[in-house]
CSV table of C-alpha atoms in Angstrom, one decimal:
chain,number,residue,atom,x,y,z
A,1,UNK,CA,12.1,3.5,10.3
A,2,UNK,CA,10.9,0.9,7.3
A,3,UNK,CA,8.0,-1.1,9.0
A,4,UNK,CA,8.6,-4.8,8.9
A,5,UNK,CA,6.1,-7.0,7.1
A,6,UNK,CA,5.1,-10.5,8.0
A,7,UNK,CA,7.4,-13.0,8.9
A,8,UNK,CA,6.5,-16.3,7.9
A,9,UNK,CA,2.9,-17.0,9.0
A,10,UNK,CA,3.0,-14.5,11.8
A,11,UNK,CA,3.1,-10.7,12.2
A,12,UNK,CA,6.6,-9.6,13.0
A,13,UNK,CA,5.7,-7.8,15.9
A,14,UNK,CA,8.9,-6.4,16.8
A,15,UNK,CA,8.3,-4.5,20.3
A,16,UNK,CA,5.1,-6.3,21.0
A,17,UNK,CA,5.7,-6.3,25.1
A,18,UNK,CA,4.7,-10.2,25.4
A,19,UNK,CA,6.8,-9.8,28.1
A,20,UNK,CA,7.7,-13.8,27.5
A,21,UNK,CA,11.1,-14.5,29.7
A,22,UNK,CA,12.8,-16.9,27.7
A,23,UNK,CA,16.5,-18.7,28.3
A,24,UNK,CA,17.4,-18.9,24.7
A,25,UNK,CA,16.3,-21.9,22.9
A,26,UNK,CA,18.6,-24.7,22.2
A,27,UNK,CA,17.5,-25.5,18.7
A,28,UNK,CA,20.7,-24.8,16.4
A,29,UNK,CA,22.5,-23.3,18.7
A,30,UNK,CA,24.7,-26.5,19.8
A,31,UNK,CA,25.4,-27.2,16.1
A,32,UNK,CA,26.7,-23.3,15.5
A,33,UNK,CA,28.5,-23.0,18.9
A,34,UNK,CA,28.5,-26.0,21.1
A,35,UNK,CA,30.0,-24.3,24.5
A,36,UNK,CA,26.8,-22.3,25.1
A,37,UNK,CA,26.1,-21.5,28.3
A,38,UNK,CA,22.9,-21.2,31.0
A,39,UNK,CA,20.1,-18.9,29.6
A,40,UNK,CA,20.4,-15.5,29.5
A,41,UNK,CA,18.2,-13.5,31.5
A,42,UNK,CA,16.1,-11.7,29.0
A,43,UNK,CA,12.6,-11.3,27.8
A,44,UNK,CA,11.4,-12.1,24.2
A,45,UNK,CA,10.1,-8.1,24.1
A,46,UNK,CA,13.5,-7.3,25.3
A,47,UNK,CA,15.5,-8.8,23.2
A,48,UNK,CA,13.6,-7.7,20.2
A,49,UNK,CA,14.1,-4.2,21.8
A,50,UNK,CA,17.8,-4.8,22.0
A,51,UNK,CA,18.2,-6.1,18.0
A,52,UNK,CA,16.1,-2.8,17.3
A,53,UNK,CA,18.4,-0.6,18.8
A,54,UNK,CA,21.5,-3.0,16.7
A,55,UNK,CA,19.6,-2.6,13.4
A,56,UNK,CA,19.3,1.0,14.2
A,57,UNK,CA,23.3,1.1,15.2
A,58,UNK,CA,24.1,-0.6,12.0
A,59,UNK,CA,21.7,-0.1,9.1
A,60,UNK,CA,20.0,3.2,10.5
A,61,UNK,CA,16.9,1.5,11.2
A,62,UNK,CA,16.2,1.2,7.4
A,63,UNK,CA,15.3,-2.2,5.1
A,64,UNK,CA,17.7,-1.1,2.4
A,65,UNK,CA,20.6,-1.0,4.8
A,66,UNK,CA,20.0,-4.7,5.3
A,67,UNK,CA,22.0,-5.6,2.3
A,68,UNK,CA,25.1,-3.9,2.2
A,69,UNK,CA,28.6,-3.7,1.7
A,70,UNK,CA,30.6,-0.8,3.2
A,71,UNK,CA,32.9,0.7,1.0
A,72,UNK,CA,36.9,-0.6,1.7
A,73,UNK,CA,35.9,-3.9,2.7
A,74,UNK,CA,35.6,-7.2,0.7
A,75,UNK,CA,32.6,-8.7,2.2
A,76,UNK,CA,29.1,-8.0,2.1
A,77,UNK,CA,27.3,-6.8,5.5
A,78,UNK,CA,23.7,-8.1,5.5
A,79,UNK,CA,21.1,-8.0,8.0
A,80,UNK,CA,20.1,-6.2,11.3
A,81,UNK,CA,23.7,-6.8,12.5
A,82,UNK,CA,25.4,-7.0,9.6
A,83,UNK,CA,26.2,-10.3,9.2
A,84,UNK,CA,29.4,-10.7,7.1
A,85,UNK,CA,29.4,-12.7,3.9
A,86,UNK,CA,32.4,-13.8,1.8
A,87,UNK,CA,32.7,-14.2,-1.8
A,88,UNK,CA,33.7,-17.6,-3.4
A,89,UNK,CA,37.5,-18.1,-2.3
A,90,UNK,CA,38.1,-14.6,0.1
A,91,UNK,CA,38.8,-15.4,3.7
A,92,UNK,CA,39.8,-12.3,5.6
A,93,UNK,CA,40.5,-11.9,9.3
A,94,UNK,CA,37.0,-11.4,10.4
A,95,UNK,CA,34.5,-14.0,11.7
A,96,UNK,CA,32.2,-15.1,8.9
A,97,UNK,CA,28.8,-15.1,10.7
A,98,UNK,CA,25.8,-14.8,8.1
A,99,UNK,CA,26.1,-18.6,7.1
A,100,UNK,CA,25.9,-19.2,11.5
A,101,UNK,CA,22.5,-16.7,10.8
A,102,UNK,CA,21.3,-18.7,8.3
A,103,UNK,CA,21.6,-21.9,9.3
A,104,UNK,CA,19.7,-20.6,12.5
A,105,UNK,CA,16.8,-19.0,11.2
A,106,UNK,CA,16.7,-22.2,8.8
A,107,UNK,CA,16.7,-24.2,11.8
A,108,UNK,CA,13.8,-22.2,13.3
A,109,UNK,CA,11.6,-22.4,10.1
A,110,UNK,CA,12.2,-19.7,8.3
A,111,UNK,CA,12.2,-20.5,4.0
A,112,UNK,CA,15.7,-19.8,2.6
A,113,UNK,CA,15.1,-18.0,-0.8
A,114,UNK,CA,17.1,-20.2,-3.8
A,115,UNK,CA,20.5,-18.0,-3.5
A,116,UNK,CA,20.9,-19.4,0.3
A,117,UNK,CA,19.9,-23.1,-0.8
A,118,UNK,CA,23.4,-25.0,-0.6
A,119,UNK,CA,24.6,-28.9,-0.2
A,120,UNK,CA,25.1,-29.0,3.7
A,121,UNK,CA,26.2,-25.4,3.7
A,122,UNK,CA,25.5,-22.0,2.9
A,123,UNK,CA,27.1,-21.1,-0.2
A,124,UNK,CA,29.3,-18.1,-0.4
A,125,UNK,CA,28.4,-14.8,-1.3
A,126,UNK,CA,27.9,-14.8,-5.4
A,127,UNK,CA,29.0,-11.0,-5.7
A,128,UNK,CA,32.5,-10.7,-5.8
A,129,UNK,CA,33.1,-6.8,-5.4
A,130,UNK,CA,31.4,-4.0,-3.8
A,131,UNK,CA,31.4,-3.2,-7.3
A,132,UNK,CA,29.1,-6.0,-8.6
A,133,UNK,CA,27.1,-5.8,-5.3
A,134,UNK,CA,25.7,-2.3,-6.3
A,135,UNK,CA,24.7,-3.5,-9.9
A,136,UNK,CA,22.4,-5.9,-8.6
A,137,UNK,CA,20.7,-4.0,-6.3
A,138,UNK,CA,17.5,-4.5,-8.6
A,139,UNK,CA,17.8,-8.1,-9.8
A,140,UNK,CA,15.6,-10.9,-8.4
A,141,UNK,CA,18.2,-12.6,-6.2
A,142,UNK,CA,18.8,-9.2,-4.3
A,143,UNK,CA,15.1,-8.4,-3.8
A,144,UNK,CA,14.6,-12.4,-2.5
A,145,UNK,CA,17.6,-11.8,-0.3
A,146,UNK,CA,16.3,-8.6,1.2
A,147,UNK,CA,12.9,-10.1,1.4
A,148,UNK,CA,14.6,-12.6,3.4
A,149,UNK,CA,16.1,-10.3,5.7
A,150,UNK,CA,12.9,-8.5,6.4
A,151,UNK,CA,10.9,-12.0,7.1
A,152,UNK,CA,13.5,-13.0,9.9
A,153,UNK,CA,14.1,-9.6,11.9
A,154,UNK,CA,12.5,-11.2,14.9
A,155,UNK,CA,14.6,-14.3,14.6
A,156,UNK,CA,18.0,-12.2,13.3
A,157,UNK,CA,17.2,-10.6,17.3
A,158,UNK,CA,16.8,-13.6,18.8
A,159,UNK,CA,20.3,-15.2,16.9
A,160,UNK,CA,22.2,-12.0,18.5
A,161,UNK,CA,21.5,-12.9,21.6
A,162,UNK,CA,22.5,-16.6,20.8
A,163,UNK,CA,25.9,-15.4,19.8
A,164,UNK,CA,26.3,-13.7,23.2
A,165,UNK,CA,25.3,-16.8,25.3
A,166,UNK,CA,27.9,-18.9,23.6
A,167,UNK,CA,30.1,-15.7,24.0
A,168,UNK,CA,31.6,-16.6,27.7
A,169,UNK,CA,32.8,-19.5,27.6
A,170,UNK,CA,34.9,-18.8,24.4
A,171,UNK,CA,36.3,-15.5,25.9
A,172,UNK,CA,37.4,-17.7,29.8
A,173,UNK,CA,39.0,-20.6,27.7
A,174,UNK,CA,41.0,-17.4,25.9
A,175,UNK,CA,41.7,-15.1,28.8
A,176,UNK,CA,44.8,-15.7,30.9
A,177,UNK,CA,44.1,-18.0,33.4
A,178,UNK,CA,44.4,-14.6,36.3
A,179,UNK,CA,42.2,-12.7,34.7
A,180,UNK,CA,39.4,-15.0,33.6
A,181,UNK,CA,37.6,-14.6,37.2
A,182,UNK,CA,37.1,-11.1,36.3
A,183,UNK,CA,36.4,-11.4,33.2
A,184,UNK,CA,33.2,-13.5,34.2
A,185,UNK,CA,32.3,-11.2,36.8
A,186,UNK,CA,31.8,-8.6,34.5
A,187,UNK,CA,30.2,-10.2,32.2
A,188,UNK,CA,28.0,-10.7,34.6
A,189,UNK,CA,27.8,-7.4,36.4
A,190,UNK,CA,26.2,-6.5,33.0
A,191,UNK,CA,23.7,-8.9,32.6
A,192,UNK,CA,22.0,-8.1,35.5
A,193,UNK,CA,20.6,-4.9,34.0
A,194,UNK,CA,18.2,-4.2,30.8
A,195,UNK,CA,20.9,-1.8,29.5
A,196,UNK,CA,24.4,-4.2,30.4
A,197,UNK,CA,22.6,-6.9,28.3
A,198,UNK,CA,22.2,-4.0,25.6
A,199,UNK,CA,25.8,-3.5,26.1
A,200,UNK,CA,27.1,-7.0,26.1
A,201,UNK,CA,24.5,-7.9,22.6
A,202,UNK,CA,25.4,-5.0,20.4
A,203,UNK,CA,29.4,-5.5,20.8
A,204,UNK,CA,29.9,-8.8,20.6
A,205,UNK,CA,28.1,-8.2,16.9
A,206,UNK,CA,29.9,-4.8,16.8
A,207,UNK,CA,33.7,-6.0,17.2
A,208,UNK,CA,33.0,-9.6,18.3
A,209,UNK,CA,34.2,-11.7,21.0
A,210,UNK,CA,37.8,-10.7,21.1
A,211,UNK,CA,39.2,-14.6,20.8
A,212,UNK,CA,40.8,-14.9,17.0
A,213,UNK,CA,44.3,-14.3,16.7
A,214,UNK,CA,43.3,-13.4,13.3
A,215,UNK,CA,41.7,-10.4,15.0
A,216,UNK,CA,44.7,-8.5,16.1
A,217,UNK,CA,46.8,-5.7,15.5
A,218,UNK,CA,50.3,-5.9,16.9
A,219,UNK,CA,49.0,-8.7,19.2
A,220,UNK,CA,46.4,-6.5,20.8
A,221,UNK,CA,42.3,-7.3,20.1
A,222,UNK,CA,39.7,-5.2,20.3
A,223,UNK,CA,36.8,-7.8,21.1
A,224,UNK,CA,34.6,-8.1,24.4
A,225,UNK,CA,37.2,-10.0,26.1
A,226,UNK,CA,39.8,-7.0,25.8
A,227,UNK,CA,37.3,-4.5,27.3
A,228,UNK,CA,36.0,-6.5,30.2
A,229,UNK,CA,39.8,-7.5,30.9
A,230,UNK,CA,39.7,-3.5,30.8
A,231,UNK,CA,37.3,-3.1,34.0
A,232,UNK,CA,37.8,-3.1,37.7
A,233,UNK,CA,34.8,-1.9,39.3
A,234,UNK,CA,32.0,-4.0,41.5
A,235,UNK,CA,28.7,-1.9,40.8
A,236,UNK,CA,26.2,-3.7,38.4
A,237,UNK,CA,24.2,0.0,37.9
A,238,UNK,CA,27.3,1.3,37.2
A,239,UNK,CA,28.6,-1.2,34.8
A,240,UNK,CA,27.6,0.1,31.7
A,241,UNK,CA,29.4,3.3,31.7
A,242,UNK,CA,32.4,1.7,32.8
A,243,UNK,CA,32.3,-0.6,29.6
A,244,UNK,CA,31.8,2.4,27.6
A,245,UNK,CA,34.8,4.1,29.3
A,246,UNK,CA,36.6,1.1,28.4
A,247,UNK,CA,35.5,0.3,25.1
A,248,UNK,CA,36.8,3.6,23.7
A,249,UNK,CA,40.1,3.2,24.7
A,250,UNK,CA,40.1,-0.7,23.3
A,251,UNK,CA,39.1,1.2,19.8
A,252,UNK,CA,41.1,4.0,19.8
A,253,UNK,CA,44.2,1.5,20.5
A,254,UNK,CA,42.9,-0.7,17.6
A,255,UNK,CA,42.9,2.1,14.9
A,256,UNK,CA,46.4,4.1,16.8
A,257,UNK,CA,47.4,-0.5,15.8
A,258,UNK,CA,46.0,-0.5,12.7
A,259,UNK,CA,48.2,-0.7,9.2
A,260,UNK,CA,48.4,2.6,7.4
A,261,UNK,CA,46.9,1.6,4.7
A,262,UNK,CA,43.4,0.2,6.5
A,263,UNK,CA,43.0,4.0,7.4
A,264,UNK,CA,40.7,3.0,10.3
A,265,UNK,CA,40.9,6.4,12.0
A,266,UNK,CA,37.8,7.4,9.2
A,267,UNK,CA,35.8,5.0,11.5
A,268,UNK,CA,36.4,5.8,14.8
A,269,UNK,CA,34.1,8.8,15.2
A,270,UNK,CA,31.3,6.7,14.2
A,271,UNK,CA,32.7,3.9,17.2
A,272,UNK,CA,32.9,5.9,19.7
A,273,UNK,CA,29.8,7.4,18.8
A,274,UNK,CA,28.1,3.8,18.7
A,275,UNK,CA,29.9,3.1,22.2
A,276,UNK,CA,28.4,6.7,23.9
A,277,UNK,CA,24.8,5.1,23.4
A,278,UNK,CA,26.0,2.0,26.2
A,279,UNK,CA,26.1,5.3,28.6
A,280,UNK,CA,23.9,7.8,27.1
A,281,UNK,CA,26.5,10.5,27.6
């Protein structure tokens, strides 16, 4: 895997075991999602751990994957979780989320190179194809944005698990009012283990929270909310493999949903395949 260099004035020391506990800091986050809940449960180490194991789901684990843009999509995918980023005037059905990243790592100190520098906002994405993405994988405003990127993996980490505290309370006011007790007690069922919060981190980033109506195929999502609507069960150890059991069928349903012409099932090896590593099997 690329090695990260340093971010800001200090090392980016990824996996360093500080072993901190830390209930996620409330700087930016009420400006980016104001129904955040309590803390999280989760070290520093561990959450660094978890956006590891993301950037390794989602860019193999490699610094040029950080700026991408995945061929039959019009958005670019940048960072550890690949972060979507519109071009001037596109607004599709998924959740915009790089500006929310970059106004948090802003907020935390990090120095936005000139392309991110914008009047009270980020500015959209200045490539306007996949096509003109790929030319300028060599100019100066790529190289600053992927220099970017690197300086702010430990802050990207700690903005995915931001995203998943504010998660909850977006998916109960969303749920049906009989299923939103369970759908809180699995949610936490999974936070009470290292590898539930794994779970929990990497697909609300992977598929998101499952609330936009924009986010549905023949009325059915495919978010976090539909799979813990999806499980039953009572066992915290055992809570993991029952999201993963669930999560396929909430994917397969998506792409049997999708329009023809998205031609999602060239995907859904590589989902389910993302989805095994929640169980290990």
């Amino acid at each position: 895997m690329d090695k990260c260099r340093p971010s800001r004035k200090q090392l980016c020391h990824l996996f360093d075991g500080t072993g901190l506990a830390f209930a996620m800091v409330a700087t930016g986050l009420i400006a980016l999602w104001p129904n955040t809940v309590t803390g999280i449960a989760i070290s520093h180490s561990d959450a660094l751990k978890v956006g590891k194991r993301v950037w390794q789901n989602e860019c193999g684990g490699t610094i040029s994957g950080l700026t991408s843009w995945n061929q039959g999509e019009d958005f670019a995918s940048l960072g550890i979780g690949h972060f979507i980023w519109y071009p001037k005037g596109r607004q599709g059905p998924f959740e915009e989320s790089f500006p929310k990243l970059v106004s948090f790592v802003s907020s935390r100190g990090a120095k936005l190179p000139k392309l991110l520098l914008g009047v009270g906002r980020v500015p959209p994405c200045p490539w306007n194809s996949r096509a003109e993405f790929l030319k300028a994988q060599n100019t100066v405003e790529m190289n600053q944005l992927r220099r970017f990127l690197v300086d702010t993996i430990d802050l990207q980490a700690e903005f995915l698990v931001a995203r998943l505290e504010a998660a909850l309370p977006k998916m109960l006011a969303e749920a049906a009012s009989t299923d939103r007790t369970n759908v809180q007690k699995q949610f936490e069922r999974l936070t009470k283990t290292p590898q539930g919060c794994y779970v929990l981190i990497d697909y609300v980033n992977f598929k998101g929270e499952g609330v936009l109506q924009t986010e549905r195929y023949q009325g059915q999502g495919w978010g976090l909310l539909q799979v813990l609507e999806a499980m039953q069960g009572n066992s915290d150890s055992g809570a993991p493999d029952e999201f993963a059991r669930a999560a396929k069928v909430v994917l397969t349903r998506r792409v049997q949903n999708a329009p023809p012409d998205r031609h999602e099932s060239r995907w859904l090896t590589g989902w389910l395949r993302r989805v095994n590593s929640y169980s290990g099997g």
